[in-house]
Short mmCIF file of C-alpha atoms and ligand atoms in Angstrom, two decimals:
data_model
loop_
_atom_site.label_atom_id
_atom_site.label_comp_id
_atom_site.label_asym_id
_atom_site.label_seq_id
_atom_site.Cartn_x
_atom_site.Cartn_y
_atom_site.Cartn_z
CA UNK A 1 199.99 -216.30 113.87
CA UNK A 2 202.41 -216.11 111.25
CA UNK A 3 203.39 -218.64 108.79
CA UNK A 4 206.81 -219.18 107.36
CA UNK A 5 206.93 -215.88 104.66
CA UNK A 6 203.28 -214.05 105.38
CA UNK A 7 203.77 -211.07 107.89
CA UNK A 8 200.39 -209.21 109.20
CA UNK A 9 200.14 -205.99 109.11
CA UNK A 10 196.69 -203.76 107.84
CA UNK A 11 194.56 -202.92 104.80
CA UNK A 12 194.70 -199.36 103.85
CA UNK A 13 192.74 -198.89 101.22
CA UNK A 14 191.36 -201.58 98.52
CA UNK A 15 190.76 -200.25 94.51
CA UNK A 16 189.76 -202.81 92.63
CA UNK A 17 190.97 -205.82 94.02
CA UNK A 18 193.74 -204.58 95.04
CA UNK A 19 193.90 -203.72 98.88
CA UNK A 20 197.71 -202.17 99.62
CA UNK A 21 198.65 -203.32 103.29
CA UNK A 22 201.39 -201.82 105.82
CA UNK A 23 203.68 -203.22 107.03
CA UNK A 24 204.87 -202.81 111.14
CA UNK A 25 207.83 -200.78 109.04
CA UNK A 26 205.41 -198.85 107.37
CA UNK A 27 205.71 -200.43 103.90
CA UNK A 28 203.29 -200.69 101.17
CA UNK A 29 202.40 -203.63 100.21
CA UNK A 30 199.89 -204.43 96.55
CA UNK A 31 198.13 -207.87 97.32
CA UNK A 32 195.30 -209.70 96.04
CA UNK A 33 192.75 -211.43 98.21
CA UNK A 34 192.93 -215.17 98.04
CA UNK A 35 189.90 -216.96 95.95
CA UNK A 36 188.70 -218.48 99.37
CA UNK A 37 187.55 -215.25 100.22
CA UNK A 38 185.26 -214.89 98.46
CA UNK A 39 184.18 -217.68 97.78
CA UNK A 40 183.45 -217.62 101.74
CA UNK A 41 181.81 -214.01 101.25
CA UNK A 42 184.63 -212.46 103.39
CA UNK A 43 184.96 -208.72 101.47
CA UNK A 44 188.88 -207.63 102.72
CA UNK A 45 187.88 -203.82 104.24
CA UNK A 46 190.27 -200.88 105.16
CA UNK A 47 191.70 -201.55 108.74
CA UNK A 48 191.12 -204.98 109.07
CA UNK A 49 194.15 -206.11 110.04
CA UNK A 50 195.74 -209.01 107.80
CA UNK A 51 198.59 -211.98 107.20
CA UNK A 52 199.09 -211.88 103.55
CA UNK A 53 202.35 -213.25 101.88
CA UNK A 54 204.13 -210.36 100.21
CA UNK A 55 204.88 -209.70 96.90
CA UNK A 56 208.01 -211.51 94.55
CA UNK A 57 209.30 -209.28 91.92
CA UNK A 58 206.73 -207.74 90.11
CA UNK A 59 203.71 -209.97 91.21
CA UNK A 60 201.86 -208.79 93.87
CA UNK A 61 201.18 -210.16 97.35
CA UNK A 62 197.84 -212.26 98.73
CA UNK A 63 196.03 -211.53 101.78
CA UNK A 64 195.99 -215.52 103.41
CA UNK A 65 194.62 -214.05 106.78
CA UNK A 66 192.15 -212.10 108.06
CA UNK A 67 192.36 -211.21 111.76
CA UNK A 68 188.19 -211.24 113.74
CA UNK A 69 187.30 -207.74 113.39
CA UNK A 70 186.37 -205.48 116.69
CA UNK A 71 183.78 -203.40 114.41
CA UNK A 72 182.48 -203.13 111.36
CA UNK A 73 181.16 -199.72 109.56
CA UNK A 74 178.79 -200.01 106.64
CA UNK A 75 179.18 -196.18 105.84
CA UNK A 76 182.65 -196.32 104.83
CA UNK A 77 183.01 -199.25 104.69
CA UNK A 78 185.88 -199.44 107.47
CA UNK A 79 186.89 -202.33 110.41
CA UNK A 80 188.42 -201.54 113.57
CA UNK A 81 188.00 -197.93 114.61
CA UNK A 82 188.48 -197.23 117.93
CA UNK A 83 187.04 -194.07 117.81
CA UNK A 84 184.89 -191.56 116.74
CA UNK A 85 185.51 -187.85 117.14
CA UNK A 86 182.08 -186.39 116.54
CA UNK A 87 182.21 -182.84 115.74
CA UNK A 88 179.88 -179.53 115.67
CA UNK A 89 180.90 -176.22 115.00
CA UNK A 90 179.45 -173.47 117.20
CA UNK A 91 177.85 -171.99 114.24
CA UNK A 92 178.68 -171.03 110.91
CA UNK A 93 176.77 -174.15 110.31
CA UNK A 94 174.84 -174.79 113.46
CA UNK A 95 175.31 -176.98 115.70
CA UNK A 96 172.58 -180.32 114.44
CA UNK A 97 172.30 -181.34 118.07
CA UNK A 98 169.74 -184.75 117.51
CA UNK A 99 172.43 -185.56 114.44
CA UNK A 100 174.83 -185.57 117.30
CA UNK A 101 173.36 -187.60 119.97
CA UNK A 102 171.72 -190.02 117.17
CA UNK A 103 175.98 -190.38 116.42
CA UNK A 104 176.43 -191.07 120.54
CA UNK A 105 174.09 -193.42 119.69
CA UNK A 106 175.35 -195.80 116.82
CA UNK A 107 179.63 -194.72 119.00
CA UNK A 108 178.18 -197.05 121.74
CA UNK A 109 175.44 -199.74 119.18
CA UNK A 110 178.69 -199.48 116.77
CA UNK A 111 181.24 -200.40 119.37
CA UNK A 112 183.44 -197.07 119.32
CA UNK A 113 184.22 -194.23 121.29
CA UNK A 114 183.33 -191.52 121.27
CA UNK A 115 184.64 -188.21 121.60
CA UNK A 116 182.82 -184.94 121.08
CA UNK A 117 183.96 -181.71 119.56
CA UNK A 118 183.52 -178.39 119.27
CA UNK A 119 185.39 -176.51 116.43
CA UNK A 120 184.86 -173.03 115.12
CA UNK A 121 185.10 -171.25 118.70
CA UNK A 122 187.04 -168.16 117.55
CA UNK A 123 183.33 -167.61 115.95
CA UNK A 124 180.98 -167.64 119.61
CA UNK A 125 181.77 -166.44 122.44
CA UNK A 126 182.83 -168.30 125.47
CA UNK A 127 179.58 -168.94 126.97
CA UNK A 128 177.00 -170.27 123.64
CA UNK A 129 180.10 -173.19 124.07
CA UNK A 130 180.51 -173.45 128.04
CA UNK A 131 177.00 -174.45 127.43
CA UNK A 132 177.14 -175.91 124.04
CA UNK A 133 180.15 -178.22 126.01
CA UNK A 134 177.25 -179.08 129.38
CA UNK A 135 175.24 -181.18 127.58
CA UNK A 136 178.11 -183.77 127.11
CA UNK A 137 181.12 -182.74 129.20
CA UNK A 138 179.06 -185.03 132.04
CA UNK A 139 179.85 -188.17 130.29
CA UNK A 140 181.89 -187.93 126.89
CA UNK A 141 185.06 -186.27 126.64
CA UNK A 142 184.18 -182.60 125.07
CA UNK A 143 187.84 -180.27 123.91
CA UNK A 144 186.34 -176.80 122.19
CA UNK A 145 188.93 -175.96 119.41
CA UNK A 146 189.68 -174.02 116.78
CA UNK A 147 191.37 -175.07 113.63
CA UNK A 148 191.58 -171.20 112.48
CA UNK A 149 193.31 -170.35 115.36
CA UNK A 150 194.63 -173.31 116.34
CA UNK A 151 193.26 -173.39 119.76
CA UNK A 152 192.77 -176.48 121.79
CA UNK A 153 194.01 -178.45 118.94
CA UNK A 154 196.57 -180.12 121.32
CA UNK A 155 194.03 -182.39 122.99
CA UNK A 156 192.75 -183.36 119.91
CA UNK A 157 196.66 -184.51 119.01
CA UNK A 158 196.30 -186.56 121.59
CA UNK A 159 193.94 -188.14 121.71
CA UNK A 160 194.38 -189.65 118.10
CA UNK A 161 197.62 -190.88 119.90
CA UNK A 162 197.91 -195.02 119.43
CA UNK A 163 194.45 -194.59 117.81
CA UNK A 164 192.37 -195.36 114.97
CA UNK A 165 189.74 -192.65 114.74
CA UNK A 166 187.31 -191.12 112.11
CA UNK A 167 185.58 -188.10 112.01
CA UNK A 168 181.66 -187.98 112.24
CA UNK A 169 179.43 -184.91 111.47
CA UNK A 170 177.86 -182.39 109.06
CA UNK A 171 179.49 -181.05 106.60
CA UNK A 172 181.53 -178.49 107.41
CA UNK A 173 181.85 -177.95 110.53
CA UNK A 174 186.21 -178.33 109.85
CA UNK A 175 186.87 -181.91 109.93
CA UNK A 176 189.29 -181.39 107.43
CA UNK A 177 190.46 -178.34 108.16
CA UNK A 178 191.45 -180.24 111.90
CA UNK A 179 193.78 -182.31 110.68
CA UNK A 180 194.58 -180.20 108.11
CA UNK A 181 196.11 -177.82 111.42
CA UNK A 182 197.29 -181.38 112.30
CA UNK A 183 199.16 -182.40 110.13
CA UNK A 184 199.93 -179.94 107.32
CA UNK A 185 201.28 -182.67 104.59
CA UNK A 186 197.95 -184.51 104.37
CA UNK A 187 196.38 -181.92 102.62
CA UNK A 188 192.60 -182.64 102.98
CA UNK A 189 190.38 -180.74 100.77
CA UNK A 190 188.19 -178.27 102.72
CA UNK A 191 185.45 -176.12 102.38
CA UNK A 192 181.50 -177.75 100.83
CA UNK A 193 182.11 -176.11 97.70
CA UNK A 194 185.40 -177.24 96.53
CA UNK A 195 184.47 -180.88 97.31
CA UNK A 196 181.37 -181.46 95.69
CA UNK A 197 183.55 -179.56 92.69
CA UNK A 198 186.01 -181.46 92.67
CA UNK A 199 183.68 -184.71 93.88
CA UNK A 200 180.79 -184.46 91.92
CA UNK A 201 177.37 -185.14 94.91
CA UNK A 202 177.09 -189.11 94.61
CA UNK A 203 179.96 -189.84 93.70
CA UNK A 204 180.97 -192.72 96.43
CA UNK A 205 184.06 -192.43 97.94
CA UNK A 206 186.03 -195.42 98.97
CA UNK A 207 187.49 -194.64 102.21
CA UNK A 208 191.20 -195.43 102.63
CA UNK A 209 193.45 -195.44 106.18
CA UNK A 210 195.80 -192.54 106.85
CA UNK A 211 198.88 -193.49 109.21
CA UNK A 212 199.73 -190.53 111.58
CA UNK A 213 203.22 -191.77 111.99
CA UNK A 214 204.11 -188.40 114.03
CA UNK A 215 201.59 -189.08 116.97
CA UNK A 216 201.62 -193.07 116.07
CA UNK A 217 197.35 -192.56 114.77
CA UNK A 218 196.09 -194.05 112.03
CA UNK A 219 192.40 -191.65 110.73
CA UNK A 220 189.58 -192.35 108.43
CA UNK A 221 190.00 -190.40 105.33
CA UNK A 222 186.70 -189.91 104.08
CA UNK A 223 184.56 -188.34 106.68
CA UNK A 224 181.14 -190.61 107.34
CA UNK A 225 179.17 -193.03 109.85
CA UNK A 226 176.34 -193.64 108.86
CA UNK A 227 173.35 -193.75 110.48
CA UNK A 228 171.21 -196.37 112.23
CA UNK A 229 168.34 -198.90 109.62
CA UNK A 230 165.12 -199.71 110.96
CA UNK A 231 165.29 -202.36 113.28
CA UNK A 232 168.43 -202.74 113.85
CA UNK A 233 167.31 -201.26 117.20
CA UNK A 234 164.79 -201.61 119.74
CA UNK A 235 163.07 -198.65 121.02
CA UNK A 236 163.16 -200.30 124.79
CA UNK A 237 167.69 -200.84 124.59
CA UNK A 238 167.87 -197.07 123.36
CA UNK A 239 168.82 -196.14 126.95
CA UNK A 240 171.40 -198.64 127.66
CA UNK A 241 173.51 -196.59 125.13
CA UNK A 242 172.67 -193.40 126.97
CA UNK A 243 174.90 -193.13 130.04
CA UNK A 244 173.09 -190.66 131.57
CA UNK A 245 169.91 -194.03 131.64
CA UNK A 246 172.20 -196.70 132.25
CA UNK A 247 174.46 -194.99 135.02
CA UNK A 248 172.07 -194.77 137.35
CA UNK A 249 172.38 -196.84 139.77
CA UNK A 250 169.19 -197.64 141.14
CA UNK A 251 166.31 -199.27 138.64
CA UNK A 252 163.36 -198.09 137.25
CA UNK A 253 160.03 -199.91 139.02
CA UNK A 254 159.49 -201.35 135.16
CA UNK A 255 162.26 -202.92 133.30
CA UNK A 256 160.92 -202.37 129.82
CA UNK A 257 160.79 -198.24 131.37
CA UNK A 258 160.89 -196.13 127.89
CA UNK A 259 161.21 -192.85 130.40
CA UNK A 260 158.32 -191.71 129.49
CA UNK A 261 156.33 -190.59 131.58
CA UNK A 262 156.44 -193.77 133.15
CA UNK A 263 155.42 -194.13 137.06
CA UNK A 264 158.60 -194.99 139.71
CA UNK A 265 160.76 -193.95 136.76
CA UNK A 266 164.43 -193.16 137.77
CA UNK A 267 165.63 -191.69 134.45
CA UNK A 268 163.13 -188.98 135.26
CA UNK A 269 164.32 -188.54 138.04
CA UNK A 270 167.75 -187.61 137.13
CA UNK A 271 166.47 -185.31 134.27
CA UNK A 272 163.85 -183.23 137.37
CA UNK A 273 167.53 -183.33 139.53
CA UNK A 274 169.46 -181.81 136.58
CA UNK A 275 171.62 -184.67 136.37
CA UNK A 276 170.54 -185.65 132.67
CA UNK A 277 170.53 -182.71 130.64
CA UNK A 278 166.49 -181.63 130.24
CA UNK A 279 167.81 -181.37 126.06
CA UNK A 280 169.50 -184.02 125.95
CA UNK A 281 166.56 -186.32 127.49
CA UNK A 282 163.50 -184.54 125.18
CA UNK A 283 165.75 -185.50 122.10
CA UNK A 284 165.70 -188.58 123.37
CA UNK A 285 162.17 -189.13 123.94
CA UNK A 286 162.33 -187.98 120.04
CA UNK A 287 164.49 -190.77 119.06
CA UNK A 288 162.76 -193.40 121.03
CA UNK A 289 159.32 -191.83 119.20
CA UNK A 290 160.97 -192.35 115.90
CA UNK A 291 162.40 -196.10 116.50
CA UNK A 292 158.49 -196.66 117.70
CA UNK A 293 157.00 -195.76 114.61
CA UNK A 294 159.52 -197.78 112.51
CA UNK A 295 161.14 -194.50 111.30
CA UNK A 296 164.90 -194.90 110.77
CA UNK A 297 166.66 -192.89 112.61
P1 GDP B 301 184.34 -180.13 106.99
O1 GDP B 301 183.09 -180.43 106.08
O2 GDP B 301 183.77 -181.12 107.78
O3 GDP B 301 185.26 -181.07 106.02
O4 GDP B 301 184.54 -179.14 106.70
P2 GDP B 301 186.28 -178.13 106.42
O5 GDP B 301 186.95 -178.78 106.46
O6 GDP B 301 185.69 -178.56 105.04
O7 GDP B 301 185.59 -176.56 106.43
C1 GDP B 301 184.31 -176.05 106.44
C2 GDP B 301 184.56 -174.31 106.00
O8 GDP B 301 185.40 -174.62 107.58
C3 GDP B 301 186.04 -174.30 105.31
O9 GDP B 301 185.76 -173.07 104.51
C4 GDP B 301 186.65 -173.98 106.79
O10 GDP B 301 187.75 -172.84 106.28
C5 GDP B 301 185.92 -173.65 107.56
N1 GDP B 301 187.09 -173.58 108.76
C6 GDP B 301 186.91 -174.94 109.53
N2 GDP B 301 187.67 -174.74 110.34
C7 GDP B 301 187.75 -173.53 111.10
C8 GDP B 301 187.96 -172.47 112.49
O11 GDP B 301 187.81 -173.29 113.41
N3 GDP B 301 187.40 -171.58 112.23
C9 GDP B 301 186.75 -170.97 111.12
N4 GDP B 301 186.80 -169.18 111.23
N5 GDP B 301 186.45 -171.03 110.30
C10 GDP B 301 186.60 -172.87 110.09
ZN1 ZN B 302 162.58 -194.98 133.72
#
């Protein structure tokens, strides 16, 4: 609710206690948070929708209120992400499908809609890319693109429309290149070497939200999306985040079924009938195993 003299906006970035808030007309306001936020241990994050008192004259403004978050990521520290584009390359680097599956799991746990993107189609033959896509296309939107040739990018453009989006995936798969190809004005750094030399391997960067006015969306400039911490999920809950498992209408014989080799397991049947990709199921088993051993996945 707006009080007199206050405005609604969205935090794009925070640096050293200052927050840069975009209002509905895309005017950016420099603000600090009211002292009571610190007292309540609330740190405003990029992505937060806020009510603020704008600056007057030379002075900065103040954040008065933070709208409850729909979700929140730890790394990068951002809030209210609608979707994550989980990106892999056909090759160079070769796809790490275990990582893709873990990112899909993390997205589901964080309540963020996942989209799968296969980039560098110019480097692969179509058949290989289709095989790769097949493991996911039943359950997730899959886009096959090339940042280099421009193929398929129109569909990514549509995905970005009206949403706040974060990219995730191995480095060098082309996340920055895809954004640069769609929005020339962004000029994000590309190429692993240049990124590393400029920043240093261990330098943490603060995430910043970039408004894409042309498409009416927002992207997070830092590819991120950390994996889960140990203990955040019980093995028996993992299947709930696999659409292939949760969409099976008939329940397994045991409600605590981990779908390993229990009798009366409907998931096993789905694998046998080809409804659930064997490769993805095998990786699911590995993830269960890692979580059971208490490892961070
Ligand atoms: P990021 O780390 O995921 O952001 O990856 P970058 O965007 O920095 O890209 C890594 C390297 O892959 C760069 O040298 C890009 O020029 C190259 N690259 C990105 N997309 C494509 C593509 O579709 N095809 C080809 N052949 N190379 C690409
Ligand atoms: Zn089962």
